[in-house]
Tab-separated table of C-alpha atoms in Angstrom:
chain	number	residue	atom	x	y	z
A	1	UNK	CA	22.822	7.730	13.156
A	2	UNK	CA	21.170	4.788	11.405
A	3	UNK	CA	19.207	5.419	8.220
A	4	UNK	CA	16.274	3.076	7.701
A	5	UNK	CA	14.088	2.532	4.656
A	6	UNK	CA	11.380	4.673	6.222
A	7	UNK	CA	10.732	6.860	9.229
A	8	UNK	CA	7.254	7.758	10.466
A	9	UNK	CA	6.246	11.386	10.176
A	10	UNK	CA	5.226	12.735	13.564
A	11	UNK	CA	3.297	15.990	13.958
A	12	UNK	CA	4.258	18.612	16.562
A	13	UNK	CA	3.439	16.958	19.875
A	14	UNK	CA	1.309	19.858	21.059
A	15	UNK	CA	-0.977	19.394	18.041
A	16	UNK	CA	-1.429	15.703	18.831
A	17	UNK	CA	-1.937	16.530	22.503
A	18	UNK	CA	-4.840	18.846	21.707
A	19	UNK	CA	-6.740	15.871	20.337
A	20	UNK	CA	-5.729	13.520	23.157
A	21	UNK	CA	-6.752	16.051	25.808
A	22	UNK	CA	-10.227	16.132	24.295
A	23	UNK	CA	-10.314	12.327	24.346
A	24	UNK	CA	-9.520	12.334	28.075
A	25	UNK	CA	-12.217	14.907	28.704
A	26	UNK	CA	-14.860	12.934	26.781
A	27	UNK	CA	-13.944	9.477	28.135
A	28	UNK	CA	-14.795	8.010	24.705
A	29	UNK	CA	-11.981	5.789	23.499
A	30	UNK	CA	-13.535	3.691	20.746
A	31	UNK	CA	-16.877	2.634	19.181
A	32	UNK	CA	-16.982	5.228	16.387
A	33	UNK	CA	-16.108	8.162	18.602
A	34	UNK	CA	-15.846	11.825	17.563
A	35	UNK	CA	-12.217	11.620	16.380
A	36	UNK	CA	-12.966	8.610	14.180
A	37	UNK	CA	-16.000	10.332	12.683
A	38	UNK	CA	-14.009	13.522	12.027
A	39	UNK	CA	-11.169	11.519	10.506
A	40	UNK	CA	-13.512	9.649	8.164
A	41	UNK	CA	-15.083	12.931	7.048
A	42	UNK	CA	-11.690	14.503	6.347
A	43	UNK	CA	-10.652	11.452	4.329
A	44	UNK	CA	-13.833	11.650	2.257
A	45	UNK	CA	-13.028	15.273	1.508
A	46	UNK	CA	-9.364	14.652	0.698
A	47	UNK	CA	-10.083	11.678	-1.569
A	48	UNK	CA	-13.336	13.072	-2.995
A	49	UNK	CA	-15.245	9.889	-2.133
A	50	UNK	CA	-18.673	9.595	-0.568
A	51	UNK	CA	-17.992	6.490	1.523
A	52	UNK	CA	-15.014	5.744	3.748
A	53	UNK	CA	-14.774	3.118	6.479
A	54	UNK	CA	-11.800	3.510	8.839
A	55	UNK	CA	-10.638	0.147	10.234
A	56	UNK	CA	-7.843	-1.316	12.322
A	57	UNK	CA	-5.362	-2.135	9.544
A	58	UNK	CA	-4.957	-2.780	5.832
A	59	UNK	CA	-5.136	-6.566	6.122
A	60	UNK	CA	-8.474	-6.473	7.936
A	61	UNK	CA	-9.639	-4.037	5.231
A	62	UNK	CA	-8.957	-6.665	2.545
A	63	UNK	CA	-10.708	-9.375	4.547
A	64	UNK	CA	-13.709	-7.122	5.123
A	65	UNK	CA	-13.824	-6.337	1.393
A	66	UNK	CA	-14.020	-10.027	0.550
A	67	UNK	CA	-16.623	-10.634	3.235
A	68	UNK	CA	-18.841	-7.684	2.320
A	69	UNK	CA	-18.938	-8.830	-1.317
A	70	UNK	CA	-19.967	-12.342	-0.180
A	71	UNK	CA	-16.764	-13.954	-1.437
A	72	UNK	CA	-16.026	-16.749	1.006
A	73	UNK	CA	-14.827	-19.458	-1.369
A	74	UNK	CA	-13.563	-19.833	-4.912
A	75	UNK	CA	-10.628	-18.311	-6.754
A	76	UNK	CA	-9.289	-14.765	-6.586
A	77	UNK	CA	-7.016	-13.575	-9.392
A	78	UNK	CA	-4.208	-11.517	-7.917
A	79	UNK	CA	-0.598	-10.451	-8.323
A	80	UNK	CA	2.444	-12.270	-6.960
A	81	UNK	CA	4.287	-8.952	-6.578
A	82	UNK	CA	2.999	-7.467	-3.326
A	83	UNK	CA	3.348	-7.680	0.421
A	84	UNK	CA	2.270	-11.037	1.825
A	85	UNK	CA	-0.890	-9.535	3.378
A	86	UNK	CA	-2.547	-9.462	-0.050
A	87	UNK	CA	-2.282	-13.228	-0.398
A	88	UNK	CA	-2.858	-13.853	3.322
A	89	UNK	CA	-6.218	-12.075	3.253
A	90	UNK	CA	-7.372	-14.321	0.402
A	91	UNK	CA	-6.257	-17.481	2.175
A	92	UNK	CA	-7.719	-16.345	5.501
A	93	UNK	CA	-11.127	-15.982	3.873
A	94	UNK	CA	-10.895	-19.577	2.558
A	95	UNK	CA	-10.313	-18.575	-1.049
A	96	UNK	CA	-7.563	-19.603	-3.424
A	97	UNK	CA	-5.139	-17.050	-4.886
A	98	UNK	CA	-4.562	-17.443	-8.614
A	99	UNK	CA	-1.418	-15.583	-9.557
A	100	UNK	CA	-1.093	-13.653	-12.793
A	101	UNK	CA	2.349	-12.341	-13.666
A	102	UNK	CA	3.218	-8.657	-13.690
A	103	UNK	CA	4.043	-6.423	-16.613
A	104	UNK	CA	7.715	-5.383	-16.789
A	105	UNK	CA	7.395	-1.602	-16.798
A	106	UNK	CA	5.535	-0.608	-13.646
A	107	UNK	CA	5.237	-4.048	-11.990
A	108	UNK	CA	1.433	-4.109	-11.690
A	109	UNK	CA	-0.650	-7.104	-12.769
A	110	UNK	CA	-0.443	-7.810	-16.514
A	111	UNK	CA	-4.000	-7.271	-17.757
A	112	UNK	CA	-3.236	-9.183	-20.950
A	113	UNK	CA	-2.864	-12.372	-18.912
A	114	UNK	CA	-5.916	-12.068	-16.650
A	115	UNK	CA	-8.581	-13.622	-18.895
A	116	UNK	CA	-6.541	-16.779	-19.412
A	117	UNK	CA	-6.612	-17.315	-15.634
A	118	UNK	CA	-10.406	-17.029	-15.315
A	119	UNK	CA	-12.285	-20.263	-14.578
A	120	UNK	CA	-15.848	-21.068	-13.450
A	121	UNK	CA	-14.506	-20.814	-9.880
A	122	UNK	CA	-13.237	-17.253	-10.270
A	123	UNK	CA	-15.062	-14.778	-8.011
A	124	UNK	CA	-12.966	-11.636	-8.082
A	125	UNK	CA	-9.809	-9.849	-9.206
A	126	UNK	CA	-7.555	-8.360	-6.514
A	127	UNK	CA	-4.885	-6.210	-8.180
A	128	UNK	CA	-2.362	-4.063	-6.291
A	129	UNK	CA	-1.360	-0.476	-7.078
A	130	UNK	CA	2.284	-1.363	-6.389
A	131	UNK	CA	4.357	1.459	-4.882
A	132	UNK	CA	1.472	3.829	-5.665
A	133	UNK	CA	1.632	3.223	-9.439
A	134	UNK	CA	-1.694	2.625	-11.146
A	135	UNK	CA	-2.939	-0.704	-12.417
A	136	UNK	CA	-4.674	-0.561	-15.788
A	137	UNK	CA	-7.994	0.143	-14.088
A	138	UNK	CA	-9.941	0.623	-17.319
A	139	UNK	CA	-8.913	-2.733	-18.788
A	140	UNK	CA	-9.479	-4.519	-15.471
A	141	UNK	CA	-12.983	-3.072	-15.179
A	142	UNK	CA	-13.865	-4.224	-18.711
A	143	UNK	CA	-12.673	-7.751	-17.939
A	144	UNK	CA	-14.597	-7.808	-14.665
A	145	UNK	CA	-17.820	-6.655	-16.303
A	146	UNK	CA	-17.434	-9.155	-19.141
A	147	UNK	CA	-17.043	-12.077	-16.726
A	148	UNK	CA	-19.285	-10.777	-13.916
A	149	UNK	CA	-16.433	-10.525	-11.423
A	150	UNK	CA	-15.863	-8.211	-8.472
A	151	UNK	CA	-12.782	-5.993	-8.322
A	152	UNK	CA	-11.046	-5.346	-5.003
A	153	UNK	CA	-8.010	-3.077	-5.216
A	154	UNK	CA	-5.263	-3.384	-2.660
A	155	UNK	CA	-4.441	0.321	-2.675
A	156	UNK	CA	-2.262	0.214	0.445
A	157	UNK	CA	0.434	2.199	-1.379
A	158	UNK	CA	-1.887	4.469	-3.320
A	159	UNK	CA	-3.020	7.078	-0.805
A	160	UNK	CA	-2.443	10.454	-2.454
A	161	UNK	CA	-2.051	9.068	-5.989
A	162	UNK	CA	-4.611	10.192	-8.568
A	163	UNK	CA	-5.415	8.702	-11.957
A	164	UNK	CA	-7.381	10.575	-14.621
A	165	UNK	CA	-8.360	13.154	-12.032
A	166	UNK	CA	-9.703	10.607	-9.526
A	167	UNK	CA	-8.140	9.280	-6.370
A	168	UNK	CA	-6.521	5.981	-7.332
A	169	UNK	CA	-8.129	4.497	-4.228
A	170	UNK	CA	-11.605	5.254	-5.590
A	171	UNK	CA	-11.629	2.568	-8.325
A	172	UNK	CA	-13.151	-0.918	-8.132
A	173	UNK	CA	-16.046	-2.371	-6.153
A	174	UNK	CA	-13.968	-1.863	-3.010
A	175	UNK	CA	-10.535	-0.307	-2.589
A	176	UNK	CA	-8.526	-0.746	0.580
A	177	UNK	CA	-5.903	1.458	2.191
A	178	UNK	CA	-3.262	1.013	4.853
A	179	UNK	CA	-2.311	3.668	7.389
A	180	UNK	CA	0.506	1.677	8.963
A	181	UNK	CA	3.371	3.683	10.451
A	182	UNK	CA	5.569	2.880	7.433
A	183	UNK	CA	3.185	4.603	5.010
A	184	UNK	CA	3.539	8.183	3.775
A	185	UNK	CA	0.382	9.022	5.751
A	186	UNK	CA	-0.271	6.985	8.864
A	187	UNK	CA	-2.389	6.634	11.984
A	188	UNK	CA	0.202	4.400	13.707
A	189	UNK	CA	-1.912	1.394	12.687
A	190	UNK	CA	-4.964	1.629	10.497
A	191	UNK	CA	-6.680	0.886	7.230
A	192	UNK	CA	-9.792	1.737	5.261
A	193	UNK	CA	-12.372	0.426	2.831
A	194	UNK	CA	-13.741	2.684	0.094
A	195	UNK	CA	-16.735	1.789	-2.055
A	196	UNK	CA	-19.353	3.590	-4.152
A	197	UNK	CA	-22.341	1.430	-3.300
A	198	UNK	CA	-24.184	2.840	-0.268
A	199	UNK	CA	-25.706	-0.523	0.653
A	200	UNK	CA	-22.276	-2.171	0.650
A	201	UNK	CA	-20.890	0.735	2.672
A	202	UNK	CA	-23.587	0.365	5.337
A	203	UNK	CA	-22.863	-3.347	5.534
A	204	UNK	CA	-19.143	-2.607	5.927
A	205	UNK	CA	-19.949	-0.216	8.741
A	206	UNK	CA	-21.857	-2.967	10.523
A	207	UNK	CA	-19.508	-5.903	9.994
A	208	UNK	CA	-16.477	-3.918	11.176
A	209	UNK	CA	-18.381	-3.532	14.491
A	210	UNK	CA	-19.468	-7.132	15.138
A	211	UNK	CA	-22.417	-6.949	12.728
A	212	UNK	CA	-25.001	-5.486	15.068
A	213	UNK	CA	-26.568	-2.249	16.274
A	214	UNK	CA	-27.677	-2.596	19.866
A	215	UNK	CA	-29.677	-5.804	20.066
A	216	UNK	CA	-30.306	-5.917	16.313
A	217	UNK	CA	-27.918	-8.542	14.915
A	218	UNK	CA	-27.845	-8.297	11.119
A	219	UNK	CA	-24.575	-9.861	9.901
A	220	UNK	CA	-21.681	-12.003	10.991
A	221	UNK	CA	-19.158	-9.360	12.008
A	222	UNK	CA	-15.684	-8.858	13.390
A	223	UNK	CA	-13.926	-6.296	15.546
A	224	UNK	CA	-12.370	-4.109	12.873
A	225	UNK	CA	-13.189	-0.726	14.383
A	226	UNK	CA	-10.531	1.852	15.157
A	227	UNK	CA	-9.687	3.804	18.321
A	228	UNK	CA	-9.890	7.506	19.058
A	229	UNK	CA	-6.143	7.717	19.681
A	230	UNK	CA	-5.279	6.302	16.257
A	231	UNK	CA	-7.707	8.705	14.627
A	232	UNK	CA	-6.172	11.553	16.643
A	233	UNK	CA	-2.778	10.823	15.113
A	234	UNK	CA	-4.313	10.898	11.646
A	235	UNK	CA	-6.066	14.196	12.371
A	236	UNK	CA	-2.832	15.745	13.662
A	237	UNK	CA	-0.912	14.661	10.548
A	238	UNK	CA	-3.702	15.544	8.113
A	239	UNK	CA	-2.672	19.219	7.594
A	240	UNK	CA	0.796	18.071	6.520
A	241	UNK	CA	-0.164	15.571	3.798
A	242	UNK	CA	0.718	17.759	0.815
A	243	UNK	CA	3.921	18.921	2.474
A	244	UNK	CA	4.936	15.302	3.130
A	245	UNK	CA	4.353	14.285	-0.496
A	246	UNK	CA	6.186	17.336	-1.834
A	247	UNK	CA	9.260	16.575	0.281
A	248	UNK	CA	9.194	12.947	-0.810
A	249	UNK	CA	8.967	14.078	-4.427
A	250	UNK	CA	12.070	16.257	-4.062
A	251	UNK	CA	14.035	13.425	-2.455
A	252	UNK	CA	12.916	11.018	-5.203
A	253	UNK	CA	14.016	13.480	-7.876
A	254	UNK	CA	17.359	13.770	-6.104
A	255	UNK	CA	17.754	9.989	-6.248
A	256	UNK	CA	16.885	10.173	-9.963
A	257	UNK	CA	19.616	12.738	-10.582
A	258	UNK	CA	22.255	10.502	-8.993
A	259	UNK	CA	21.079	7.031	-10.036
A	260	UNK	CA	19.532	7.634	-13.453
A	261	UNK	CA	20.838	5.065	-15.929
A	262	UNK	CA	22.278	2.803	-13.238
A	263	UNK	CA	19.100	1.261	-11.816
A	264	UNK	CA	15.690	0.556	-13.323
A	265	UNK	CA	12.689	2.431	-11.969
A	266	UNK	CA	8.962	1.754	-12.495
A	267	UNK	CA	7.324	3.814	-15.221
A	268	UNK	CA	4.279	5.870	-14.322
A	269	UNK	CA	1.337	6.447	-16.635
A	270	UNK	CA	0.888	9.878	-18.190
A	271	UNK	CA	-2.480	10.287	-16.436
A	272	UNK	CA	-1.067	9.415	-12.996
A	273	UNK	CA	-0.396	12.030	-10.340
A	274	UNK	CA	2.079	10.081	-8.246
A	275	UNK	CA	2.320	10.145	-4.445
A	276	UNK	CA	6.038	9.243	-4.113
A	277	UNK	CA	5.201	6.529	-1.614
A	278	UNK	CA	8.461	4.616	-2.199
A	279	UNK	CA	11.696	4.764	-4.135
A	280	UNK	CA	12.072	1.309	-5.718
A	281	UNK	CA	15.289	0.510	-7.565
A	282	UNK	CA	15.942	-2.581	-9.700
A	283	UNK	CA	19.545	-3.761	-10.018
A	284	UNK	CA	21.106	-5.856	-12.785
A	285	UNK	CA	21.184	-9.022	-10.681
A	286	UNK	CA	20.439	-10.341	-7.222
A	287	UNK	CA	24.167	-10.620	-6.617
A	288	UNK	CA	24.570	-6.914	-7.365
A	289	UNK	CA	21.662	-6.051	-5.069
A	290	UNK	CA	23.141	-8.078	-2.214
A	291	UNK	CA	26.515	-6.406	-2.718
A	292	UNK	CA	24.841	-2.994	-2.498
A	293	UNK	CA	22.995	-4.067	0.662
A	294	UNK	CA	26.242	-5.210	2.239
A	295	UNK	CA	27.953	-1.907	1.451
A	296	UNK	CA	25.060	0.161	2.737
A	297	UNK	CA	24.701	-1.844	5.927
A	298	UNK	CA	28.387	-1.289	6.680
A	299	UNK	CA	27.523	2.412	6.661
A	300	UNK	CA	24.524	1.826	8.969
A	301	UNK	CA	22.036	2.325	6.109
A	302	UNK	CA	19.175	-0.148	5.747
A	303	UNK	CA	17.107	-0.380	2.545
A	304	UNK	CA	14.556	-3.165	2.229
A	305	UNK	CA	13.641	-5.816	-0.302
A	306	UNK	CA	10.155	-4.870	-1.525
A	307	UNK	CA	8.922	-7.465	-2.515
A	308	UNK	CA	10.729	-10.704	-1.914
A	309	UNK	CA	9.983	-13.474	-2.522
A	310	UNK	CA	7.486	-13.442	-5.352
A	311	UNK	CA	4.329	-14.578	-3.552
A	312	UNK	CA	3.765	-17.569	-5.813
A	313	UNK	CA	6.940	-18.927	-4.185
A	314	UNK	CA	5.573	-18.879	-0.629
A	315	UNK	CA	6.480	-22.231	0.966
A	316	UNK	CA	2.943	-23.008	2.207
A	317	UNK	CA	1.283	-22.684	-1.210
A	318	UNK	CA	0.730	-25.613	-3.552
A	319	UNK	CA	-0.210	-25.931	-7.216
A	320	UNK	CA	0.659	-22.358	-8.154
A	321	UNK	CA	1.667	-21.198	-11.603
A	322	UNK	CA	5.017	-19.813	-12.615
A	323	UNK	CA	5.330	-16.012	-12.814
A	324	UNK	CA	8.772	-15.478	-14.356
A	325	UNK	CA	8.719	-11.671	-14.499
A	326	UNK	CA	7.675	-11.292	-10.869
A	327	UNK	CA	10.136	-13.983	-9.819
A	328	UNK	CA	12.940	-12.156	-11.612
A	329	UNK	CA	12.097	-8.616	-10.471
A	330	UNK	CA	11.553	-9.694	-6.866
A	331	UNK	CA	15.146	-10.911	-6.613
A	332	UNK	CA	16.620	-7.653	-7.924
A	333	UNK	CA	14.475	-4.884	-6.416
A	334	UNK	CA	14.838	-2.863	-3.238
A	335	UNK	CA	13.302	0.278	-1.815
A	336	UNK	CA	15.784	2.944	-0.794
A	337	UNK	CA	15.347	5.161	2.279
A	338	UNK	CA	12.641	7.765	1.729
A	339	UNK	CA	11.056	10.060	4.306
A	340	UNK	CA	10.508	13.816	4.592
A	341	UNK	CA	13.490	14.759	6.759
A	342	UNK	CA	16.032	12.656	4.885
A	343	UNK	CA	18.777	15.188	4.114
A	344	UNK	CA	20.523	15.984	0.835
A	345	UNK	CA	23.785	14.827	2.399
A	346	UNK	CA	22.258	11.480	3.373
A	347	UNK	CA	20.817	10.905	-0.106
A	348	UNK	CA	24.164	11.779	-1.673
A	349	UNK	CA	25.937	9.397	0.717
A	350	UNK	CA	23.500	6.572	-0.085
A	351	UNK	CA	23.882	7.111	-3.825
A	352	UNK	CA	27.672	7.340	-3.712
A	353	UNK	CA	27.833	3.995	-1.911
A	354	UNK	CA	25.409	2.434	-4.412
A	355	UNK	CA	27.286	3.798	-7.431
A	356	UNK	CA	30.716	2.764	-6.189
A	357	UNK	CA	29.434	-0.736	-5.358
A	358	UNK	CA	27.746	-1.073	-8.750
A	359	UNK	CA	30.927	0.086	-10.472
A	360	UNK	CA	33.097	-2.462	-8.647
A	361	UNK	CA	30.579	-5.229	-9.204
A	362	UNK	CA	30.173	-4.588	-12.924
A	363	UNK	CA	33.918	-4.252	-13.496
A	364	UNK	CA	34.442	-7.604	-11.777
A	365	UNK	CA	31.672	-9.175	-13.855
A	366	UNK	CA	33.245	-8.091	-17.162
């Protein structure tokens, strides 16, 4: 059987069916129906936040965040080490991404390089909590306040991570989440915006639903609302969140026991309660990584290059700065298979193939 980098967690079908049966009985499929409302309330409770807007996906969440903060032009300081959606959302909202290199230990944006990138055109900072590891939120907030900038966190990987006793997704002017099927907690497709400001939250609620209530048109809006069936999946999975993270933690620790000393792993802050969203591994060179991929694929095992290329190297961007650390790491990093029912035997098999390939490669290189 093939082993892929991730596998969606599915709840017992009878538990999902209980929600879908109610949907059929109510004949309410969308437009902020009962399942969506219940899901949003459960997310507020789980994350200990007062505002939570459930939307169609994580990319729309980023675009809504920019729109709700009235950022429709200018420069956005961001990281080159992320999924392309981070940069795409900036470009789609007619802004310009300004890339700041990452720090070499946990691969988040290097706060020591942010101020040098600020210009009179800068409107916001959009950092990413890469793999669920925390950006330096305190330093970023100080910089933002000093220069009167907004902070939008792409927290797509950060659901379930906590920093200094707070949900990592609760920092910034707006934080966004993704509930795509590849995430540790999913609603098949989905995303969210989290903010502290009640006025901004009410505006988000309107603009995700075309910007009007009845015949009262207040804002330019978009269709970013979510369906009852997607919310039903989230509600059915909700009771299993802690169990999912605990199983992922055990598998990650198993990888550590086999691969420790052979691959580099991001370092987590002492105040971070990690969610084990991914298992990223950095190899000595791109050639070594590709050799490992080849060996694993021969065994029907499929890791994935998260994230390649460094986004400042996207072919449709012009006049972007060099980000040597991101460019280097992006060529040598991959995420290994990680999901709750991945067996001990499968992890051992994956690691044995990686270790034997690394050994052959490094002996040849000597």
